[in-house]
CSV table of C-alpha atoms and ligand atoms in Angstrom, one decimal:
chain,number,residue,atom,x,y,z
A,230,MET,CA,14.8,-0.6,3.8
A,231,ILE,CA,12.4,0.0,0.9
A,232,ASP,CA,14.1,2.5,-1.4
A,233,LEU,CA,11.6,4.3,-3.7
A,234,ASN,CA,14.3,6.5,-5.3
A,235,LYS,CA,15.5,3.7,-7.5
A,236,PHE,CA,12.1,3.8,-9.3
A,237,GLU,CA,11.3,5.9,-12.4
A,238,VAL,CA,8.2,7.4,-13.7
A,239,TRP,CA,8.4,8.3,-17.4
A,240,PHE,CA,7.1,11.6,-18.5
A,241,ILE,CA,5.6,11.4,-22.0
A,242,THR,CA,4.2,14.3,-23.9
A,243,GLY,CA,1.6,13.9,-26.6
A,244,SER,CA,1.8,16.1,-29.7
A,245,GLN,CA,1.8,15.6,-33.5
A,246,GLN,CA,3.8,16.6,-36.6
A,247,LEU,CA,1.4,19.4,-37.6
A,248,TYR,CA,3.0,22.2,-35.7
A,249,GLY,CA,6.5,22.2,-37.3
A,250,ALA,CA,10.0,21.7,-35.8
A,251,ALA,CA,10.2,24.9,-33.8
A,252,ALA,CA,7.0,24.3,-32.0
A,253,LEU,CA,7.9,20.7,-31.2
A,254,LYS,CA,11.3,21.8,-29.9
A,255,GLN,CA,9.5,24.1,-27.5
A,256,VAL,CA,7.1,21.3,-26.5
A,257,ALA,CA,10.1,19.1,-25.6
A,258,ALA,CA,11.9,21.9,-23.7
A,259,ASN,CA,8.8,22.7,-21.7
A,260,SER,CA,8.2,19.1,-21.0
A,261,GLN,CA,11.7,18.7,-19.7
A,262,GLU,CA,11.3,21.6,-17.4
A,263,ILE,CA,8.1,20.2,-16.0
A,264,ALA,CA,9.6,16.7,-15.6
A,265,ARG,CA,12.6,18.1,-13.8
A,266,ALA,CA,10.5,20.1,-11.4
A,267,LEU,CA,8.4,17.1,-10.6
A,268,GLY,CA,11.4,15.0,-10.1
A,269,ARG,CA,12.8,17.5,-7.6
A,270,SER,CA,9.6,17.9,-5.7
A,271,SER,CA,9.7,16.6,-2.1
A,272,GLU,CA,6.2,15.3,-2.7
A,273,ILE,CA,7.3,12.9,-5.4
A,274,PRO,CA,9.5,10.0,-4.0
A,275,VAL,CA,10.7,8.6,-7.4
A,276,LYS,CA,12.7,9.8,-10.3
A,277,VAL,CA,10.7,11.6,-13.1
A,278,ILE,CA,12.4,11.2,-16.4
A,279,PHE,CA,11.3,13.0,-19.5
A,280,LYS,CA,11.4,10.4,-22.3
A,281,SER,CA,9.8,11.6,-25.5
A,282,VAL,CA,7.3,13.7,-27.4
A,283,VAL,CA,4.9,11.3,-29.1
A,284,LYS,CA,4.2,12.5,-32.6
A,285,THR,CA,3.2,9.4,-34.5
A,286,PRO,CA,1.5,6.0,-33.8
A,287,GLU,CA,4.9,4.4,-34.0
A,288,ASP,CA,6.2,6.7,-31.3
A,289,ALA,CA,3.3,5.8,-29.0
A,290,THR,CA,3.7,2.1,-29.5
A,291,SER,CA,7.4,2.0,-29.0
A,292,ILE,CA,7.4,4.0,-25.8
A,293,CYS,CA,4.7,1.8,-24.3
A,294,GLN,CA,6.6,-1.3,-25.2
A,295,GLU,CA,9.8,0.2,-23.8
A,296,ALA,CA,8.1,1.0,-20.6
A,297,ASN,CA,6.8,-2.5,-20.2
A,298,MET,CA,10.3,-3.9,-20.5
A,299,ALA,CA,12.1,-1.3,-18.3
A,300,ARG,CA,12.9,-2.8,-14.9
A,301,ASN,CA,12.7,0.3,-12.8
A,302,CYS,CA,9.9,2.1,-14.7
A,303,ILE,CA,6.8,1.9,-12.5
A,304,GLY,CA,4.5,3.9,-14.7
A,305,LEU,CA,3.8,6.7,-17.3
A,306,LEU,CA,2.9,10.3,-16.6
A,307,THR,CA,1.3,11.6,-19.8
A,308,TRP,CA,0.3,15.1,-20.9
A,309,CYS,CA,-0.7,16.7,-24.1
A,310,HIS,CA,1.0,20.0,-24.5
A,311,THR,CA,-0.7,20.4,-27.9
A,312,PHE,CA,-3.4,18.4,-29.5
A,313,SER,CA,-2.4,14.8,-30.1
A,314,PRO,CA,-4.9,12.8,-32.1
A,315,SER,CA,-5.5,9.8,-29.9
A,316,LYS,CA,-6.2,7.1,-32.5
A,317,MET,CA,-2.4,7.1,-32.8
A,318,TRP,CA,-2.2,6.0,-29.1
A,319,ILE,CA,-4.5,3.0,-29.4
A,320,ASN,CA,-2.0,0.4,-30.3
A,321,GLY,CA,0.5,1.5,-27.6
A,322,LEU,CA,-2.0,1.9,-24.8
A,323,LYS,CA,-3.5,-1.5,-25.6
A,324,GLN,CA,-0.1,-3.0,-24.9
A,325,LEU,CA,0.8,-1.0,-21.9
A,326,HIS,CA,1.1,-3.1,-18.7
A,327,LYS,CA,2.2,-0.3,-16.4
A,328,PRO,CA,0.1,2.2,-14.5
A,329,LEU,CA,-0.7,5.5,-16.2
A,330,CYS,CA,-1.3,8.9,-14.7
A,331,HIS,CA,-2.7,11.6,-16.9
A,332,LEU,CA,-1.5,15.0,-15.9
A,333,HIS,CA,-3.8,17.6,-17.2
A,334,THR,CA,-1.7,20.7,-16.8
A,335,GLN,CA,-0.4,23.7,-18.8
A,336,HIS,CA,3.2,25.0,-19.1
A,337,ASN,CA,2.0,28.5,-18.4
A,338,ARG,CA,-0.1,29.2,-15.4
A,339,ASP,CA,-1.7,32.5,-16.5
A,340,ILE,CA,-3.1,33.6,-19.8
A,341,PRO,CA,-0.7,36.3,-21.1
A,342,TRP,CA,-3.4,38.8,-21.7
A,343,SER,CA,-1.5,41.4,-23.6
A,344,SER,CA,0.6,39.1,-25.8
A,345,ILE,CA,-1.6,36.1,-26.5
A,346,ASP,CA,-1.9,35.4,-30.2
A,347,MET,CA,-2.8,32.4,-32.4
A,348,ASP,CA,0.8,30.9,-32.2
A,349,PHE,CA,0.5,30.8,-28.4
A,350,MET,CA,-3.0,29.3,-28.7
A,351,ASN,CA,-1.7,26.6,-30.9
A,352,LEU,CA,1.2,25.7,-28.7
A,353,ASN,CA,-0.7,25.6,-25.4
A,354,GLN,CA,-3.7,23.5,-26.1
A,355,ALA,CA,-3.8,21.0,-23.2
A,356,ALA,CA,-7.3,22.2,-22.4
A,357,HIS,CA,-8.6,20.4,-25.4
A,358,GLY,CA,-5.7,18.2,-26.3
A,359,ASP,CA,-5.9,16.4,-23.0
A,360,ARG,CA,-9.7,15.8,-23.6
A,361,GLU,CA,-8.9,13.9,-26.8
A,362,HIS,CA,-6.2,12.0,-24.8
A,363,GLY,CA,-8.7,11.1,-22.1
A,364,PHE,CA,-11.4,10.0,-24.5
A,365,ILE,CA,-9.3,7.2,-25.9
A,366,MET,CA,-8.4,5.9,-22.5
A,367,SER,CA,-12.1,5.9,-21.5
A,368,ARG,CA,-12.9,4.2,-24.8
A,369,LEU,CA,-10.3,1.6,-24.1
A,370,ARG,CA,-11.6,1.2,-20.5
A,371,LEU,CA,-8.1,2.0,-19.2
A,372,ASN,CA,-7.9,2.5,-15.5
A,373,ARG,CA,-5.8,5.6,-14.9
A,374,LYS,CA,-5.5,8.6,-12.6
A,375,VAL,CA,-6.3,12.1,-13.9
A,376,VAL,CA,-4.6,14.9,-12.0
A,377,VAL,CA,-5.7,18.4,-12.9
A,378,GLY,CA,-3.9,21.7,-12.1
A,379,PHE,CA,-0.8,23.8,-12.5
A,380,TRP,CA,2.3,21.6,-12.3
A,381,GLN,CA,4.1,23.8,-9.7
A,382,ASP,CA,1.2,23.6,-7.2
A,383,ILE,CA,2.0,21.5,-4.2
A,384,SER,CA,-1.5,20.0,-4.3
A,385,VAL,CA,-0.9,18.7,-7.8
A,386,GLN,CA,2.5,17.3,-6.9
A,387,LYS,CA,1.0,15.7,-3.8
A,388,ARG,CA,-1.6,13.9,-6.0
A,389,ILE,CA,1.1,12.7,-8.4
A,390,GLY,CA,3.2,11.7,-5.4
A,391,ALA,CA,0.3,9.5,-4.0
A,392,TRP,CA,0.0,7.8,-7.4
A,393,CYS,CA,3.8,7.2,-7.5
A,394,ARG,CA,3.6,5.5,-4.1
A,395,ALA,CA,0.8,3.3,-5.3
A,396,ALA,CA,2.6,2.5,-8.5
A,397,ALA,CA,5.7,1.6,-6.6
A,398,ALA,CA,3.7,-0.8,-4.4
A,399,TRP,CA,2.1,-2.2,-7.5
A,400,HIS,CA,5.5,-2.7,-9.1
A,401,ASP,CA,6.7,-4.3,-5.9
A,402,TRP,CA,3.9,-6.9,-6.0
A,403,GLN,CA,4.8,-8.1,-9.5
A,404,GLY,CA,6.7,-11.3,-9.0
A,405,ALA,CA,6.7,-10.9,-5.2
A,406,LYS,CA,6.9,-14.0,-3.1
A,407,PHE,CA,5.0,-14.5,0.2
A,408,CYS,CA,5.8,-17.4,2.5
A,409,ARG,CA,3.3,-19.2,4.6
A,410,PHE,CA,4.4,-21.3,7.6
A,411,GLY,CA,1.5,-23.7,8.1
A,412,ASP,CA,-2.0,-23.1,6.9
A,413,ASN,CA,-4.9,-21.0,8.1
A,414,MET,CA,-6.3,-21.0,11.6
A,415,ARG,CA,-8.6,-23.9,11.3
A,416,GLU,CA,-12.2,-23.2,10.2
A,417,VAL,CA,-11.6,-19.5,9.6
A,418,ALA,CA,-13.2,-18.2,6.4
A,419,VAL,CA,-12.1,-14.7,5.7
A,420,THR,CA,-8.4,-15.6,5.6
A,421,GLU,CA,-9.1,-18.1,2.8
A,422,GLY,CA,-9.2,-17.2,-0.9
A,423,ASP,CA,-8.1,-18.1,-4.3
A,424,LYS,CA,-4.3,-17.9,-4.5
A,425,VAL,CA,-4.2,-18.6,-8.2
A,426,MET,CA,-6.6,-15.7,-8.8
A,427,ALA,CA,-4.5,-13.5,-6.6
A,428,GLN,CA,-1.4,-14.3,-8.6
A,429,MET,CA,-3.2,-13.7,-11.9
A,430,LYS,CA,-4.7,-10.4,-10.6
A,431,PHE,CA,-2.0,-9.0,-8.4
A,432,GLY,CA,1.2,-10.6,-9.6
A,433,TYR,CA,2.4,-12.1,-6.3
A,434,SER,CA,2.7,-15.7,-5.4
A,435,VAL,CA,1.9,-17.4,-2.1
A,436,ASN,CA,3.5,-20.7,-1.2
A,437,GLY,CA,3.5,-22.9,1.9
A,438,TYR,CA,6.6,-24.1,3.8
A,439,GLY,CA,6.9,-26.6,6.6
A,440,VAL,CA,7.5,-25.0,9.9
A,441,GLY,CA,10.3,-27.7,10.3
A,442,ASP,CA,12.3,-25.9,7.6
A,443,LEU,CA,12.1,-22.7,9.7
A,444,VAL,CA,13.0,-24.6,12.9
A,445,LYS,CA,16.1,-25.9,11.2
A,446,ARG,CA,17.2,-22.3,10.5
A,447,VAL,CA,16.3,-21.2,14.0
A,448,ASN,CA,18.3,-24.0,15.5
A,449,SER,CA,21.3,-23.3,13.3
A,450,ALA,CA,21.5,-19.6,14.2
A,451,SER,CA,24.9,-19.0,15.7
A,452,GLY,CA,25.5,-17.7,19.3
A,453,LYS,CA,27.1,-14.6,17.7
A,454,GLU,CA,24.0,-13.8,15.7
A,455,VAL,CA,21.9,-14.2,18.8
A,456,ASP,CA,24.3,-12.0,20.9
A,457,SER,CA,24.2,-9.3,18.3
A,458,LEU,CA,20.4,-9.3,18.3
A,459,ILE,CA,20.3,-9.2,22.1
A,460,GLN,CA,22.6,-6.2,22.0
A,461,GLU,CA,20.2,-4.5,19.5
A,462,TYR,CA,17.2,-5.3,21.7
A,463,GLU,CA,18.9,-3.9,24.7
A,464,ALA,CA,19.8,-0.7,22.9
A,465,SER,CA,16.4,-0.1,21.3
A,466,TYR,CA,13.9,-1.1,23.9
A,467,SER,CA,13.2,-0.8,27.7
A,468,LEU,CA,13.7,-4.3,29.0
A,469,ALA,CA,11.5,-5.9,31.6
A,470,PRO,CA,13.6,-6.9,34.6
A,471,LYS,CA,12.9,-10.6,33.9
A,472,LEU,CA,14.7,-10.3,30.5
A,473,ARG,CA,17.7,-8.5,31.7
A,474,LYS,CA,21.1,-10.2,32.3
A,475,ASN,CA,20.6,-12.8,35.0
A,476,GLY,CA,16.8,-12.3,34.9
A,477,GLU,CA,14.7,-15.4,35.2
A,478,SER,CA,13.5,-15.3,31.6
A,479,ARG,CA,16.9,-14.5,30.0
A,480,GLY,CA,16.8,-17.9,28.3
A,481,SER,CA,13.4,-17.1,26.7
A,482,PHE,CA,14.8,-13.8,25.6
A,483,ARG,CA,17.7,-15.5,23.8
A,484,GLU,CA,15.3,-18.0,22.3
A,485,ALA,CA,13.2,-15.1,20.9
A,486,ALA,CA,16.3,-13.6,19.3
A,487,ARG,CA,17.2,-17.0,17.9
A,488,ILE,CA,13.7,-17.2,16.3
A,489,GLU,CA,14.3,-13.8,14.7
A,490,ALA,CA,17.7,-14.8,13.4
A,491,GLY,CA,16.3,-17.9,11.8
A,492,LEU,CA,13.2,-16.3,10.4
A,493,ARG,CA,15.1,-13.4,9.0
A,494,SER,CA,17.6,-15.6,7.2
A,495,PHE,CA,14.9,-17.9,5.9
A,496,LEU,CA,13.0,-14.9,4.4
A,497,THR,CA,16.0,-13.1,3.1
A,498,GLU,CA,17.6,-16.0,1.4
A,499,GLY,CA,14.3,-17.1,-0.1
A,500,GLY,CA,13.7,-13.6,-1.5
A,501,PHE,CA,10.4,-13.3,0.4
A,502,LYS,CA,8.6,-9.9,1.0
A,503,GLY,CA,6.4,-11.1,3.8
A,504,PHE,CA,5.2,-14.2,5.7
A,505,THR,CA,2.4,-15.7,7.6
A,506,ASP,CA,2.4,-18.1,10.6
A,507,THR,CA,-0.2,-19.7,12.7
A,508,PHE,CA,-0.3,-20.6,16.4
A,509,GLU,CA,-1.8,-23.9,15.4
A,510,ASP,CA,1.4,-25.1,13.7
A,511,LEU,CA,4.5,-24.3,15.7
A,512,HIS,CA,6.1,-27.7,15.9
A,513,GLY,CA,9.6,-27.3,17.1
A,514,LEU,CA,9.4,-23.6,17.8
A,515,ALA,CA,9.6,-22.8,21.5
A,516,GLN,CA,7.5,-19.6,21.2
A,517,LEU,CA,5.0,-18.1,18.8
A,518,PRO,CA,7.2,-15.5,17.0
A,519,GLY,CA,6.4,-12.2,18.7
A,520,ILE,CA,9.2,-9.7,18.7
A,521,ALA,CA,10.6,-11.4,15.6
A,522,ALA,CA,7.4,-10.7,13.6
A,523,GLN,CA,7.2,-7.2,15.0
A,524,ARG,CA,10.8,-6.3,14.0
A,525,LEU,CA,10.6,-7.9,10.6
A,526,MET,CA,7.5,-5.8,9.9
A,527,ALA,CA,9.4,-2.7,11.0
A,528,ASP,CA,12.0,-3.6,8.4
A,529,GLY,CA,9.4,-3.6,5.6
A,530,PHE,CA,8.2,-7.2,5.5
A,531,GLY,CA,4.5,-7.9,5.2
A,532,PHE,CA,2.9,-10.0,7.9
A,533,GLY,CA,-0.3,-11.8,8.4
A,534,ALA,CA,-1.2,-13.9,11.5
A,535,GLU,CA,-3.2,-17.1,11.4
A,536,GLY,CA,-2.2,-17.8,7.8
A,537,ASP,CA,-3.7,-14.5,6.5
A,538,TRP,CA,-1.8,-14.1,3.2
A,539,LYS,CA,-4.0,-11.4,1.8
A,540,THR,CA,-3.4,-9.1,4.7
A,541,CYS,CA,0.3,-10.0,4.6
A,542,ALA,CA,0.6,-8.9,1.0
A,543,LEU,CA,-1.5,-5.8,1.7
A,544,VAL,CA,0.7,-4.8,4.7
A,545,ARG,CA,3.8,-5.1,2.4
A,546,ALA,CA,2.1,-3.0,-0.3
A,547,MET,CA,1.3,-0.3,2.4
A,548,LYS,CA,4.9,-0.5,3.7
A,549,VAL,CA,6.1,0.4,0.2
A,550,MET,CA,3.6,3.2,-0.2
A,551,ALA,CA,4.6,4.6,3.2
A,552,SER,CA,8.4,4.5,2.6
A,553,GLY,CA,10.0,7.7,3.8
A,554,LEU,CA,6.8,9.2,5.2
A,555,LYS,CA,6.2,10.1,8.8
A,556,GLY,CA,4.0,7.6,10.6
A,557,GLY,CA,4.1,3.8,10.7
A,558,THR,CA,2.2,0.9,9.2
A,559,SER,CA,1.3,-2.4,10.8
A,560,PHE,CA,-0.7,-5.5,10.7
A,561,MET,CA,-3.8,-4.9,12.9
A,562,GLU,CA,-6.9,-6.4,14.3
A,563,ASP,CA,-10.1,-4.9,15.6
A,564,TYR,CA,-9.9,-6.4,19.1
A,565,THR,CA,-12.4,-5.0,21.6
A,566,TYR,CA,-14.7,-2.0,22.0
A,567,HIS,CA,-15.3,0.8,24.4
A,568,LEU,CA,-19.1,1.3,23.9
A,569,ASN,CA,-19.4,4.4,26.0
A,570,PRO,CA,-22.1,6.8,24.9
A,571,LYS,CA,-19.7,9.7,25.2
A,572,ARG,CA,-17.2,8.1,22.9
A,573,ASN,CA,-17.3,4.8,21.0
A,574,VAL,CA,-13.7,3.6,20.6
A,575,VAL,CA,-12.0,0.6,19.1
A,576,LEU,CA,-9.0,-1.0,20.7
A,577,GLY,CA,-6.9,-2.5,18.0
A,578,ALA,CA,-4.1,-5.0,18.9
A,579,HIS,CA,-3.1,-8.6,18.2
A,580,MET,CA,-1.9,-11.5,20.3
A,581,LEU,CA,1.7,-10.1,19.8
A,582,GLU,CA,2.3,-9.0,16.2
A,583,ILE,CA,2.0,-5.2,16.0
A,584,CYS,CA,4.7,-3.3,14.2
A,585,PRO,CA,6.9,-0.9,16.3
A,586,SER,CA,6.9,1.6,13.4
A,587,ILE,CA,3.6,2.8,15.0
A,588,ALA,CA,5.0,3.0,18.5
A,589,LYS,CA,4.8,6.2,20.5
A,590,GLY,CA,8.2,6.5,22.2
A,591,LYS,CA,10.5,3.6,23.1
A,592,PRO,CA,8.7,0.2,23.2
A,593,SER,CA,8.9,-1.9,26.2
A,594,CYS,CA,10.2,-5.4,25.7
A,595,GLU,CA,8.3,-7.9,27.9
A,596,ILE,CA,7.5,-11.5,28.4
A,597,HIS,CA,4.1,-12.8,29.4
A,598,PRO,CA,2.2,-16.0,29.1
A,599,LEU,CA,0.0,-16.7,26.0
A,600,GLY,CA,-2.8,-19.1,26.6
A,601,ILE,CA,-3.4,-19.7,22.9
A,602,GLY,CA,-1.0,-22.0,21.0
A,603,GLY,CA,0.3,-24.0,24.0
A,604,LYS,CA,3.9,-22.9,23.7
A,605,ALA,CA,6.3,-21.1,26.1
A,606,ASP,CA,5.8,-17.5,27.0
A,607,PRO,CA,6.6,-15.3,24.0
A,608,VAL,CA,8.7,-12.2,24.1
A,609,ARG,CA,7.0,-9.1,22.6
A,610,LEU,CA,7.2,-5.3,22.3
A,611,VAL,CA,4.5,-3.4,24.1
A,612,PHE,CA,3.6,0.2,23.3
A,613,ASN,CA,0.8,2.8,22.6
A,614,THR,CA,0.2,4.4,19.2
A,615,PRO,CA,0.4,8.2,18.9
A,616,PRO,CA,-2.8,10.1,18.1
A,617,GLY,CA,-3.7,11.3,14.6
A,618,PRO,CA,-5.4,10.4,11.4
A,619,ALA,CA,-5.0,6.8,10.1
A,620,ILE,CA,-6.6,4.2,7.9
A,621,ASN,CA,-7.5,0.6,8.2
A,622,ALA,CA,-7.6,-1.4,5.0
A,623,SER,CA,-8.7,-4.9,4.2
A,624,ILE,CA,-8.8,-7.1,1.2
A,625,VAL,CA,-11.3,-10.0,1.0
A,626,HIS,CA,-12.0,-12.6,-1.6
A,627,LEU,CA,-15.6,-12.8,-2.7
A,628,GLY,CA,-15.4,-16.0,-4.7
A,629,ASN,CA,-15.4,-14.3,-8.2
A,630,ARG,CA,-13.2,-11.4,-7.3
A,631,PHE,CA,-11.4,-9.3,-4.6
A,632,ARG,CA,-12.7,-6.3,-2.7
A,633,LEU,CA,-10.6,-3.7,-1.0
A,634,LEU,CA,-12.2,-1.9,1.9
A,635,LEU,CA,-10.9,1.2,3.7
A,636,ASN,CA,-12.0,3.0,6.9
A,637,GLU,CA,-10.6,6.4,7.8
A,638,ILE,CA,-10.1,6.6,11.5
A,639,ASP,CA,-8.7,8.9,14.2
A,640,VAL,CA,-6.2,7.4,16.6
A,641,ILE,CA,-6.7,8.8,20.1
A,642,THR,CA,-4.7,8.7,23.3
A,643,PRO,CA,-6.0,6.1,25.8
A,644,GLU,CA,-8.1,7.8,28.5
A,645,LYS,CA,-6.3,5.8,31.2
A,646,PRO,CA,-3.2,3.6,31.3
A,647,LEU,CA,-3.6,-0.1,30.5
A,648,PRO,CA,-1.1,-1.5,33.0
A,649,LYS,CA,-2.2,-5.1,32.6
A,650,LEU,CA,-2.5,-5.3,28.8
A,651,PRO,CA,0.5,-7.2,27.7
A,652,VAL,CA,0.4,-6.3,24.0
A,653,ALA,CA,1.0,-3.3,21.7
A,654,ARG,CA,-2.2,-1.4,21.0
A,655,ALA,CA,-3.9,1.5,19.2
A,656,LEU,CA,-7.1,3.2,20.1
A,657,TRP,CA,-9.2,4.8,17.5
A,658,MET,CA,-12.6,6.3,16.6
A,659,PRO,CA,-13.7,5.2,13.1
A,660,LYS,CA,-15.3,7.7,10.7
A,661,PRO,CA,-18.1,8.6,10.5
A,662,ASN,CA,-18.7,6.9,13.8
A,663,LEU,CA,-18.4,3.4,15.2
A,664,GLU,CA,-22.1,2.6,14.6
A,665,ALA,CA,-22.0,3.3,10.9
A,666,ALA,CA,-18.4,2.3,10.2
A,667,ALA,CA,-18.6,-1.1,11.8
A,668,ALA,CA,-22.0,-1.8,10.2
A,669,ALA,CA,-20.6,-0.8,6.7
A,670,TRP,CA,-17.5,-2.9,7.3
A,671,ILE,CA,-19.6,-5.9,8.2
A,672,TYR,CA,-22.0,-5.5,5.3
A,673,ALA,CA,-19.0,-5.3,3.0
A,674,GLY,CA,-17.5,-8.5,4.5
A,675,GLY,CA,-14.3,-6.8,5.7
A,676,ALA,CA,-11.9,-9.0,7.6
A,677,HIS,CA,-11.0,-8.6,11.3
A,678,HIS,CA,-7.4,-8.3,10.2
A,679,THR,CA,-6.3,-5.1,8.5
A,680,GLY,CA,-3.4,-3.1,7.3
A,681,PHE,CA,-3.2,-0.1,9.6
A,682,SER,CA,-1.3,3.0,8.6
A,683,GLN,CA,-0.6,6.6,9.8
A,684,ALA,CA,1.3,7.3,6.6
A,685,VAL,CA,-0.7,5.7,3.8
A,686,THR,CA,-3.7,7.8,2.6
A,687,THR,CA,-7.0,7.0,1.1
A,688,GLU,CA,-5.9,8.5,-2.1
A,689,MET,CA,-2.9,6.0,-2.4
A,690,ILE,CA,-5.2,3.1,-1.8
A,691,GLU,CA,-7.7,4.4,-4.3
A,692,ASP,CA,-4.9,4.7,-6.9
A,693,PHE,CA,-3.7,1.3,-6.0
A,694,SER,CA,-7.1,-0.3,-6.4
A,695,ALA,CA,-7.4,1.2,-9.9
A,696,MET,CA,-4.1,-0.2,-10.9
A,697,ALA,CA,-5.2,-3.6,-9.6
A,698,GLY,CA,-8.6,-3.3,-11.2
A,699,VAL,CA,-10.4,-4.2,-8.0
A,700,GLU,CA,-13.3,-2.6,-6.3
A,701,LEU,CA,-12.6,-0.2,-3.4
A,702,VAL,CA,-15.2,0.8,-0.9
A,703,VAL,CA,-14.3,3.6,1.4
A,704,ILE,CA,-15.9,4.3,4.8
A,705,ASP,CA,-15.2,7.9,5.7
A,706,SER,CA,-16.9,11.0,7.2
A,707,ASP,CA,-19.3,11.1,4.2
A,708,THR,CA,-20.5,7.5,4.6
A,709,LYS,CA,-24.3,7.1,4.8
A,710,LEU,CA,-25.1,3.5,5.6
A,711,ARG,CA,-28.1,3.3,3.2
A,712,HIS,CA,-26.0,4.7,0.3
A,713,PHE,CA,-23.1,2.4,1.2
A,714,LYS,CA,-25.4,-0.7,1.0
A,715,GLN,CA,-26.6,0.4,-2.4
A,716,GLU,CA,-23.0,0.9,-3.5
A,717,LEU,CA,-22.2,-2.6,-2.5
A,718,GLU,CA,-25.2,-3.9,-4.4
A,719,TRP,CA,-24.5,-1.9,-7.6
A,720,ASN,CA,-20.8,-2.9,-7.5
A,721,ASP,CA,-21.8,-6.5,-7.2
A,722,ILE,CA,-23.7,-6.2,-10.4
A,723,ALA,CA,-21.0,-4.1,-12.2
A,724,TYR,CA,-18.2,-6.5,-11.1
A,725,GLY,CA,-20.4,-9.5,-11.7
A,726,ILE,CA,-20.9,-8.5,-15.3
A,727,ARG,CA,-17.1,-8.2,-15.7
A,728,SER,CA,-16.0,-11.2,-13.8
A,729,GLY,CA,-19.0,-13.5,-13.5
A,730,PHE,CA,-21.4,-14.0,-10.7
A,731,VAL,CA,-21.2,-16.5,-7.9
A,732,SER,CA,-23.8,-17.6,-5.5
B,16,LIG,MN1,-5.9,-12.6,14.3
């Protein structure tokens, strides 16, 4: 549903007039060749378009202005084939509102030992030209990514690809709308935050809608719409006997489909990229949306339970980053632990709303009572998550600013079946271990809700946090708790200086 191929990254090469027309022609031809190769790389999910060779301050300014205005341009990929005096970039870079990746490469891989002369040296100066280019961005305090290496290397293309995915997610957030049905779960702190600051910082808006507006949509869903969803459910999932034709809960099954139809049309017509709900405000809905939230997430919508709009927006961003990659992305919650000395394990789940994009095999469609919320039994998809590396990410509001947190984890296969657990689940071992990871997470104030992904990488989130200009703290196999606590303290001072302190 999320198509990254419509997006463009503009390839801009820095140079100057000094070298003469022939050399500049060669610079343009080589740049085109590199841009074409990057655009064709399976590691890079967007179009790479060679735009121009910047030779003057006017060139730099006009290309940055053009990029700002271009609808599908998600960022600039810059490189200095030759030397490009960087004072001429100041005015343009000051105005640039799109992410920038500085590719520090060279057209030729090897030094041509037997033929290298001064002409060759003058044409292939990235080694020092790109340092001048980098200086001005550091001087301007411009957040960007620097990728070093030969442009044909897969590792280089992978790093550019990760940045493109982050840039696409960042682009997707600008002007995005997220819908909240009801408010937060009462008295919960971490799901609160400053929505005005979020809009200023991240570009997306969050607005509330009465659940009654949704109920109206749900009730007006046609029998035909419900029938076609029921057919889709029957074809996609293993149905519990109660939900099958003439089963005792067939009516609830149809009601769940009706909720999906109403929710889907509300979100689609409103142009929303995600939504939150809360079990404390379901007036007029027969069930807490279970299968509906799960399937909407699978189609790329962000979701946050209990009014958690920050996680909803993050899940959406991660869905964009993950588009086309193997492995799913879901709303998640650290639910309960296995504190066995042999292996400390986290069981992640939620009351209902885990995305089937992370399902191992065909999900089972079931109906079970839900004590919380006081509504009829909700229909949900139940499944396990396949083993492999994954991440959990969280975004919290610290009063004066936002903090992104990430924990690298390894999803494992459950030791034993969980026949009575009526919800989708993932089991994982956090890095470096549960003891350090959970302590670090708690010291950092990370939420119990996360965006979980088996496709999104730490590198993508790192690039994304740089684009947003927010702190990122990573908990991985290198994390030492004492150093991590110091990092939090130092970051608090650094970000406090930039954005003001709060008590
Ligand atoms: Mn929750």
